[in-house]
Every structure is written in structure tokens, then in C-alpha cells.
Amino acid sequence: MIGYTKHFNAIVVGVGGMGSAACYQLARRGQRVLGLERFDIPHDLGSSHGYTRIIRLAYYEHPSYVMLLKRAYELWDDMERRSGKKLLYKTGSIDAGPADSWVFKGSLRSCVEHDLPHEVLTGIELTERFPGYRLPQDLMAVYQPDGGFLLPEKATVAFVQAAQGLGAEIHGREQVLGWEPQGDGVRVVTDRAEYSADSLVVTAGSWEASLLPFLNGLAVPERQVLAWLQPEKPEYFTPERFPVFNALVEEGRYYGFPVFGVPGFKFGRYHHFEEQGRPEFLNREATRVDEEMLREFAARYFPDGAGPVMTLKACMFTNSPDKHFIIDLHPEYPQVSFAAGFSGHGYKFASVIGEIMADLSERRESRHDIRLFGLGRLTGQVSALYAQDYGAPRRPRSAIQAPPLFGARQRSGARRHSRALPQSRPGQVARLQHSGPPKASRHDQARFGGERGHRIRQDWQYVEDTTDPLYWERDSIKPFWF
Ligand SMILES: Cc1cc2nc3c(=O)[nH]c(=O)nc-3n(C[C@H](O)[C@H](O)[C@H](O)COP(=O)(O)OP(=O)(O)OC[C@H]3O[C@@H](n4cnc5c(N)ncnc54)[C@H](O)[C@@H]3O)c2cc1C
């Protein structure tokens, strides 16, 4: 290890929402972990700030997410117990839209397929029950009582402290400039030092493509703005009386929260003004134009919540082409795993993404069904995670040729750390005809027409506490719902 400052089992690049959870999960397994964060811990320049994030089980994006969410809830609960901090507040969740919309139908589909307690409400019933809401009368809504919100900054701190308590080293204000494979492991170069590790976990959010160039155009940063307006009737906007929401209306798709942390009703519009680009070129300040667009929505659909501005904040989504996450092993270097493209709906999963990344880093496979998120669906590149599924032999890692140092040094042409490396492109990778996301097992079509009658069931409960790593030893690492 001549010339290297230190050697670790795993280095995690980016200690934000996902990276902090990955550091904790790796440290929990006894791994020697280094977490590297270019800004402060926590900070408000990435994607995991703004005091609250929605968590919901009724997942209109795809029912496949529901099993991961159940595990995420368990792990949030686990972190609350370990840290002694309250991180998750249950308010119930509303997913509203026209009766034939993907938001309403998709949410209902997830509830039906996964037997989640839920109710279907019309716009009128929604207002009767939760008077802060004034959505159109003919809109249909799914109410799911397990929904609520998480506290991202507090959770990042909780994960980092728990990881540190287990021996992890976490460095703020240390930017990773590049990495390269080094035998079966990696070498990582930062603006302060060099390190080596057995594996590398890249959870760099909107900066992911700067370290993994094959994600250029696949994990695209997008500017978002959040508004907090003072409610004129604050009693309608308390966590007890105001469920978090996703609502598809004429103006677009919006999401919102009760008053918490800031004295204002918080909401935002998905894909705001559709401003995409590299993080350094996106305006990180919120403007009067942002406010006006958001205020119009509140004035129409939440009129008692549309008072003076309390806070405006800019943030970044990182969008994948199909808005599903991209989580995989590097197609050439399985000692490198990555999680990207969370497309504005990833935070609620952070606790379980930490577990998935620890699996990938430690074992190069995961107990969770993450096929929906494979890189291959977008590029045709099959990582070692899927090579056997598609008949391609796993390439012995020793046979892999080293590429140039990936990262800023490569882009800027400053190659002083890659002097001994061959210039050839990485070898050809196997290609697959991806079969798409896992198919739904049951789908009660008859219930998707917005009809009534889905009354709330008894409280949904976890069958077993699966947070103990030993639990997973029993049946190897099969997806836990098999
Ligand atoms: C306005 C807004 C509202 C949202 N609402 C919700 C919601 O209600 N519910 C939900 O589930 N999701 C929501 N999301 C999405 C969710 O917040 C993100 O999916 C999630 O926070 C992404 O986490 P991350 O770890 O990928 O990114 P981040 O938390 O940004 O972490 C990436 C980290 O990597 C660091 N980094 C990057 N490059 C380097 C480098 N070279 N060296 C060292 N460090 C580096 C960055 O500084 C950063 O800290 C929302 C997002 C936004 C922007």
C-alpha cells in the first residue's frame, strides 16, 4: 500500500441521504468504512434538505416499491430506536387525481395488491375530513394511514453518528476527485488525500455522473423549489389534521406537508420549471417567479394555507429517463456499486437503500429485489449482478482492464494519478434484452375505476422484526418476501 494514506473495506462517496445510511449499514456489519462528503454534514446544496420528506406506502409509481418500503419503515424504526430521535411522523397520505389518472389508480393498485389499509375519498369527502384541502370535487383520492414525513437533516446526522459509533470514519469537506480500479479493489483520490479500499459505493446524488461517466444523460439534475406559506387557518394544517399529499391537478403534479419545523404549509411542484443541467449551473436561489407559480396552486387548492411566504428553498432532483432508480454494480468493475437517479421520490427509501448498498458492497448481490433499478434497462449493460440471469459468465475481476481515473481529473485532463494505467477502453460488456420491471402478481382491475367501497382495514403490522442482520443469515440472502 505504498503511497496510500489508508486502506478501508469500503469507501462511500457522498454522505447525503443515501450515503449516510450506507455508511451506517456497512459499519453495522463490522466493515471498516470511510464516508467522504464534499460539503458539510448535513448541508443544503444537494437533494436531502428542507426539513421534511414524504414517506408513503401507497406507491403509485409502481407496486414493486411497496416491499422495499415495508423494509424501509422497519429500518427507519430501527434508527429511531438506536438514535433516540424521532425521525418519522405518521400523518396518513393522500394520493389524488382524476379517477382514471396514474396517481389515483396507481396508488389504489399498490394498496390492493399489497393489501394495505386504505380508503377511497372524493374531493368533497376529503375537504369534509381534512378541511385544509379544497381539491376539485370530482377528484378521487386514496388515503393510506401509514403515510407521513421524515426529517432528512436529522436522519443524516443520526445515520452518521450511528456509523461513527460503530467505528466508521466520516470526513466532511473532502471532495472525491476521481477513482480507479486497483486489482480487486479501488484507489480513491480526494482534494486532501488518497485512499484504497476493497469496494467503492457511489452515492453522490446530482454529481453521480461526474464519477461514473456512463450515467451522463441517465442521472440528470433538475432544479426544484419548495415554498412554505403561512396558513391563515393554522389549525387546518397541523400534522394531526393534514395528511401529506401527492395531487395531480390541471396545473401539474404537486406534493405537500403539514406545518412542521418552519411556520408554513410546505409544498412543491414536481419538475417545477423543468430546468435541467449540471449542479453548478442550476440557480440555487428561489426567486419571485418561483413563488408566484407555487402560490397560484396554493390559492386555488389550499386557500387557507396561502398566506405570506415563510421560506423558499431550491433543491435538486436527479432524474433517470423512466424515473425509476438506477442501482447496480458497475458494469465493468463489480467492486464499485452505485445508487443514482432517485428522480424526486427517493428519500423515503434511504434507510433500505443503505442496506442494499451494503449488500452490494459486501457481497455483490442484494437480498432485495432490485431488478427494476438495473442499469441494463437503460443501456443494455449487464453487471455481474445479473450476468448469470442472462447466461453470461461472470467475468473474473482479474481479467478486467483498468480504465483511466474516473472523475474530475479525467474530465480536466489532469492525469497525474493514472500514469501506469493502460489507455484502452474497458472491454466489451454483455448485452441483454431486458424483460422490464417484475410483473404484478395480482391486479384487481375491477377496482381501478375510481369506484367506492375500499374501507379501512385493521392496522397493518409488520409480521416480524427483520432489522437484525442475523435474520438474513437464515435463508442466505433471498429477497425477504419469497
Ligand atoms: C425539493 C425536493 C423534494 C423532495 N421530496 C421528496 C419526498 O417528499 N419524498 C421522497 O421520498 N423524496 C423526495 N425527494 C427526493 C429525495 O430527496 C432524493 O431522492 C434524495 O434525497 C437523494 O439522496 P442522495 O443521497 O442521492 O443525494 P444527496 O442527499 O444530495 O447526497 C449526495 C451527496 O453526495 C455528495 N457528493 C457529490 N459528489 C461528491 C464528491 N465528488 N465527493 C464527495 N461528496 C460528493 C453531495 O455533496 C451530497 O451530499 C425530494 C427531492 C427534492 C429536491
PDB file of N, CA, C and O in Angstrom, residues 414-454:
ATOM      1  N   ALA A 414      -6.261  16.248 -16.233  1.00  0.00           N
ATOM      2  CA  ALA A 414      -5.143  16.142 -15.283  1.00  0.00           C
ATOM      3  C   ALA A 414      -5.008  14.684 -14.893  1.00  0.00           C
ATOM      4  O   ALA A 414      -5.784  14.175 -14.112  1.00  0.00           O
ATOM      5  N   ARG A 415      -4.048  13.993 -15.444  1.00  0.00           N
ATOM      6  CA  ARG A 415      -3.988  12.549 -15.322  1.00  0.00           C
ATOM      7  C   ARG A 415      -2.795  12.097 -14.514  1.00  0.00           C
ATOM      8  O   ARG A 415      -2.297  11.008 -14.690  1.00  0.00           O
ATOM      9  N   ARG A 416      -2.319  12.950 -13.594  1.00  0.00           N
ATOM     10  CA  ARG A 416      -1.053  12.567 -12.989  1.00  0.00           C
ATOM     11  C   ARG A 416      -1.175  11.309 -12.144  1.00  0.00           C
ATOM     12  O   ARG A 416      -0.196  10.653 -11.884  1.00  0.00           O
ATOM     13  N   HIS A 417      -2.396  10.927 -11.756  1.00  0.00           N
ATOM     14  CA  HIS A 417      -2.535   9.732 -10.936  1.00  0.00           C
ATOM     15  C   HIS A 417      -2.767   8.464 -11.759  1.00  0.00           C
ATOM     16  O   HIS A 417      -2.954   7.414 -11.215  1.00  0.00           O
ATOM     17  N   SER A 418      -2.833   8.606 -13.063  1.00  0.00           N
ATOM     18  CA  SER A 418      -3.113   7.410 -13.848  1.00  0.00           C
ATOM     19  C   SER A 418      -1.916   7.037 -14.717  1.00  0.00           C
ATOM     20  O   SER A 418      -2.054   6.421 -15.743  1.00  0.00           O
ATOM     21  N   ARG A 419      -0.746   7.432 -14.278  1.00  0.00           N
ATOM     22  CA  ARG A 419       0.454   7.260 -15.100  1.00  0.00           C
ATOM     23  C   ARG A 419       0.684   5.836 -15.562  1.00  0.00           C
ATOM     24  O   ARG A 419       1.066   5.600 -16.682  1.00  0.00           O
ATOM     25  N   ALA A 420       0.392   4.835 -14.682  1.00  0.00           N
ATOM     26  CA  ALA A 420       0.728   3.467 -15.031  1.00  0.00           C
ATOM     27  C   ALA A 420      -0.432   2.741 -15.701  1.00  0.00           C
ATOM     28  O   ALA A 420      -0.371   1.541 -15.914  1.00  0.00           O
ATOM     29  N   LEU A 421      -1.485   3.471 -16.015  1.00  0.00           N
ATOM     30  CA  LEU A 421      -2.688   2.780 -16.467  1.00  0.00           C
ATOM     31  C   LEU A 421      -2.755   2.709 -17.978  1.00  0.00           C
ATOM     32  O   LEU A 421      -2.405   3.657 -18.665  1.00  0.00           O
ATOM     33  N   PRO A 422      -3.230   1.582 -18.518  1.00  0.00           N
ATOM     34  CA  PRO A 422      -3.367   1.477 -19.966  1.00  0.00           C
ATOM     35  C   PRO A 422      -4.430   2.440 -20.488  1.00  0.00           C
ATOM     36  O   PRO A 422      -5.345   2.804 -19.763  1.00  0.00           O
ATOM     37  N   GLN A 423      -4.320   2.822 -21.740  1.00  0.00           N
ATOM     38  CA  GLN A 423      -5.237   3.803 -22.313  1.00  0.00           C
ATOM     39  C   GLN A 423      -6.459   3.161 -22.963  1.00  0.00           C
ATOM     40  O   GLN A 423      -7.358   3.838 -23.405  1.00  0.00           O
ATOM     41  N   SER A 424      -6.455   1.844 -23.053  1.00  0.00           N
ATOM     42  CA  SER A 424      -7.541   1.195 -23.794  1.00  0.00           C
ATOM     43  C   SER A 424      -8.879   1.372 -23.112  1.00  0.00           C
ATOM     44  O   SER A 424      -8.953   1.561 -21.915  1.00  0.00           O
ATOM     45  N   ARG A 425      -9.930   1.320 -23.906  1.00  0.00           N
ATOM     46  CA  ARG A 425     -11.288   1.388 -23.366  1.00  0.00           C
ATOM     47  C   ARG A 425     -11.566   0.108 -22.599  1.00  0.00           C
ATOM     48  O   ARG A 425     -11.012  -0.942 -22.885  1.00  0.00           O
ATOM     49  N   PRO A 426     -12.470   0.164 -21.625  1.00  0.00           N
ATOM     50  CA  PRO A 426     -12.850  -1.054 -20.933  1.00  0.00           C
ATOM     51  C   PRO A 426     -13.364  -2.087 -21.931  1.00  0.00           C
ATOM     52  O   PRO A 426     -13.920  -1.720 -22.971  1.00  0.00           O
ATOM     53  N   GLY A 427     -13.194  -3.350 -21.601  1.00  0.00           N
ATOM     54  CA  GLY A 427     -13.608  -4.421 -22.507  1.00  0.00           C
ATOM     55  C   GLY A 427     -15.094  -4.402 -22.794  1.00  0.00           C
ATOM     56  O   GLY A 427     -15.864  -3.753 -22.106  1.00  0.00           O
ATOM     57  N   GLN A 428     -15.480  -5.133 -23.825  1.00  0.00           N
ATOM     58  CA  GLN A 428     -16.875  -5.143 -24.221  1.00  0.00           C
ATOM     59  C   GLN A 428     -17.724  -5.786 -23.116  1.00  0.00           C
ATOM     60  O   GLN A 428     -17.283  -6.715 -22.453  1.00  0.00           O
ATOM     61  N   VAL A 429     -18.896  -5.278 -22.931  1.00  0.00           N
ATOM     62  CA  VAL A 429     -19.747  -5.856 -21.888  1.00  0.00           C
ATOM     63  C   VAL A 429     -20.900  -6.607 -22.538  1.00  0.00           C
ATOM     64  O   VAL A 429     -21.287  -6.333 -23.660  1.00  0.00           O
ATOM     65  N   ALA A 430     -21.439  -7.579 -21.782  1.00  0.00           N
ATOM     66  CA  ALA A 430     -22.567  -8.357 -22.291  1.00  0.00           C
ATOM     67  C   ALA A 430     -23.790  -7.467 -22.448  1.00  0.00           C
ATOM     68  O   ALA A 430     -23.929  -6.459 -21.776  1.00  0.00           O
ATOM     69  N   ARG A 431     -24.671  -7.819 -23.361  1.00  0.00           N
ATOM     70  CA  ARG A 431     -25.893  -7.031 -23.558  1.00  0.00           C
ATOM     71  C   ARG A 431     -27.087  -7.925 -23.290  1.00  0.00           C
ATOM     72  O   ARG A 431     -27.054  -9.120 -23.473  1.00  0.00           O
ATOM     73  N   LEU A 432     -28.159  -7.321 -22.870  1.00  0.00           N
ATOM     74  CA  LEU A 432     -29.334  -8.118 -22.574  1.00  0.00           C
ATOM     75  C   LEU A 432     -30.561  -7.467 -23.162  1.00  0.00           C
ATOM     76  O   LEU A 432     -30.603  -6.273 -23.384  1.00  0.00           O
ATOM     77  N   GLN A 433     -31.542  -8.303 -23.437  1.00  0.00           N
ATOM     78  CA  GLN A 433     -32.875  -7.789 -23.746  1.00  0.00           C
ATOM     79  C   GLN A 433     -33.583  -7.733 -22.397  1.00  0.00           C
ATOM     80  O   GLN A 433     -34.013  -8.749 -21.888  1.00  0.00           O
ATOM     81  N   HIS A 434     -33.673  -6.572 -21.837  1.00  0.00           N
ATOM     82  CA  HIS A 434     -34.239  -6.507 -20.501  1.00  0.00           C
ATOM     83  C   HIS A 434     -35.730  -6.774 -20.553  1.00  0.00           C
ATOM     84  O   HIS A 434     -36.435  -6.285 -21.414  1.00  0.00           O
ATOM     85  N   SER A 435     -36.178  -7.597 -19.593  1.00  0.00           N
ATOM     86  CA  SER A 435     -37.578  -8.000 -19.633  1.00  0.00           C
ATOM     87  C   SER A 435     -38.480  -6.999 -18.938  1.00  0.00           C
ATOM     88  O   SER A 435     -39.660  -7.223 -18.793  1.00  0.00           O
ATOM     89  N   GLY A 436     -37.922  -5.859 -18.483  1.00  0.00           N
ATOM     90  CA  GLY A 436     -38.747  -4.847 -17.833  1.00  0.00           C
ATOM     91  C   GLY A 436     -38.956  -5.162 -16.373  1.00  0.00           C
ATOM     92  O   GLY A 436     -38.448  -6.141 -15.857  1.00  0.00           O
ATOM     93  N   PRO A 437     -39.715  -4.313 -15.725  1.00  0.00           N
ATOM     94  CA  PRO A 437     -39.911  -4.485 -14.299  1.00  0.00           C
ATOM     95  C   PRO A 437     -40.620  -5.779 -13.984  1.00  0.00           C
ATOM     96  O   PRO A 437     -41.345  -6.322 -14.838  1.00  0.00           O
ATOM     97  N   PRO A 438     -40.432  -6.296 -12.768  1.00  0.00           N
ATOM     98  CA  PRO A 438     -41.144  -7.510 -12.405  1.00  0.00           C
ATOM     99  C   PRO A 438     -42.641  -7.313 -12.580  1.00  0.00           C
ATOM    100  O   PRO A 438     -43.166  -6.251 -12.311  1.00  0.00           O
ATOM    101  N   LYS A 439     -43.302  -8.354 -13.062  1.00  0.00           N
ATOM    102  CA  LYS A 439     -44.736  -8.227 -13.330  1.00  0.00           C
ATOM    103  C   LYS A 439     -45.536  -8.321 -12.029  1.00  0.00           C
ATOM    104  O   LYS A 439     -45.168  -9.042 -11.119  1.00  0.00           O
ATOM    105  N   ALA A 440     -46.630  -7.600 -12.011  1.00  0.00           N
ATOM    106  CA  ALA A 440     -47.509  -7.668 -10.851  1.00  0.00           C
ATOM    107  C   ALA A 440     -48.090  -9.067 -10.742  1.00  0.00           C
ATOM    108  O   ALA A 440     -48.423  -9.692 -11.744  1.00  0.00           O
ATOM    109  N   SER A 441     -48.184  -9.571  -9.526  1.00  0.00           N
ATOM    110  CA  SER A 441     -48.691 -10.916  -9.359  1.00  0.00           C
ATOM    111  C   SER A 441     -50.222 -10.934  -9.417  1.00  0.00           C
ATOM    112  O   SER A 441     -50.823 -11.795 -10.013  1.00  0.00           O
ATOM    113  N   ARG A 442     -50.860  -9.986  -8.802  1.00  0.00           N
ATOM    114  CA  ARG A 442     -52.317  -9.906  -8.813  1.00  0.00           C
ATOM    115  C   ARG A 442     -52.707  -8.473  -9.128  1.00  0.00           C
ATOM    116  O   ARG A 442     -52.071  -7.541  -8.714  1.00  0.00           O
ATOM    117  N   HIS A 443     -53.777  -8.322  -9.814  1.00  0.00           N
ATOM    118  CA  HIS A 443     -54.182  -6.963 -10.129  1.00  0.00           C
ATOM    119  C   HIS A 443     -55.703  -6.955 -10.267  1.00  0.00           C
ATOM    120  O   HIS A 443     -56.250  -7.476 -11.220  1.00  0.00           O
ATOM    121  N   ASP A 444     -56.346  -6.369  -9.319  1.00  0.00           N
ATOM    122  CA  ASP A 444     -57.796  -6.371  -9.314  1.00  0.00           C
ATOM    123  C   ASP A 444     -58.291  -5.226 -10.194  1.00  0.00           C
ATOM    124  O   ASP A 444     -58.576  -4.130  -9.738  1.00  0.00           O
ATOM    125  N   GLN A 445     -58.403  -5.512 -11.511  1.00  0.00           N
ATOM    126  CA  GLN A 445     -58.771  -4.472 -12.466  1.00  0.00           C
ATOM    127  C   GLN A 445     -60.096  -3.812 -12.098  1.00  0.00           C
ATOM    128  O   GLN A 445     -60.278  -2.616 -12.265  1.00  0.00           O
ATOM    129  N   ALA A 446     -61.003  -4.615 -11.605  1.00  0.00           N
ATOM    130  CA  ALA A 446     -62.342  -4.105 -11.360  1.00  0.00           C
ATOM    131  C   ALA A 446     -62.328  -2.948 -10.357  1.00  0.00           C
ATOM    132  O   ALA A 446     -63.229  -2.132 -10.345  1.00  0.00           O
ATOM    133  N   ARG A 447     -61.280  -2.870  -9.583  1.00  0.00           N
ATOM    134  CA  ARG A 447     -61.270  -1.847  -8.541  1.00  0.00           C
ATOM    135  C   ARG A 447     -60.612  -0.551  -9.003  1.00  0.00           C
ATOM    136  O   ARG A 447     -60.460   0.374  -8.228  1.00  0.00           O
ATOM    137  N   PHE A 448     -60.206  -0.477 -10.261  1.00  0.00           N
ATOM    138  CA  PHE A 448     -59.427   0.684 -10.688  1.00  0.00           C
ATOM    139  C   PHE A 448     -60.258   1.800 -11.297  1.00  0.00           C
ATOM    140  O   PHE A 448     -59.728   2.788 -11.735  1.00  0.00           O
ATOM    141  N   GLY A 449     -61.556   1.645 -11.313  1.00  0.00           N
ATOM    142  CA  GLY A 449     -62.354   2.658 -11.980  1.00  0.00           C
ATOM    143  C   GLY A 449     -62.741   3.810 -11.074  1.00  0.00           C
ATOM    144  O   GLY A 449     -63.594   4.602 -11.422  1.00  0.00           O
ATOM    145  N   GLY A 450     -62.141   3.922  -9.920  1.00  0.00           N
ATOM    146  CA  GLY A 450     -62.480   5.012  -9.028  1.00  0.00           C
ATOM    147  C   GLY A 450     -63.736   4.700  -8.238  1.00  0.00           C
ATOM    148  O   GLY A 450     -64.325   5.568  -7.606  1.00  0.00           O
ATOM    149  N   GLU A 451     -64.158   3.434  -8.268  1.00  0.00           N
ATOM    150  CA  GLU A 451     -65.381   3.133  -7.535  1.00  0.00           C
ATOM    151  C   GLU A 451     -65.132   3.184  -6.037  1.00  0.00           C
ATOM    152  O   GLU A 451     -64.000   3.159  -5.577  1.00  0.00           O
ATOM    153  N   ARG A 452     -66.192   3.240  -5.303  1.00  0.00           N
ATOM    154  CA  ARG A 452     -66.092   3.414  -3.864  1.00  0.00           C
ATOM    155  C   ARG A 452     -66.031   2.059  -3.166  1.00  0.00           C
ATOM    156  O   ARG A 452     -66.124   1.022  -3.788  1.00  0.00           O
ATOM    157  N   GLY A 453     -65.914   2.121  -1.878  1.00  0.00           N
ATOM    158  CA  GLY A 453     -66.105   0.920  -1.089  1.00  0.00           C
ATOM    159  C   GLY A 453     -64.852   0.323  -0.499  1.00  0.00           C
ATOM    160  O   GLY A 453     -64.893  -0.730   0.099  1.00  0.00           O
ATOM    161  N   HIS A 454     -63.700   0.993  -0.652  1.00  0.00           N
ATOM    162  CA  HIS A 454     -62.491   0.459  -0.025  1.00  0.00           C
ATOM    163  C   HIS A 454     -62.373   1.059   1.352  1.00  0.00           C
ATOM    164  O   HIS A 454     -61.780   2.116   1.537  1.00  0.00           O
TER     165      HIS A 454
END
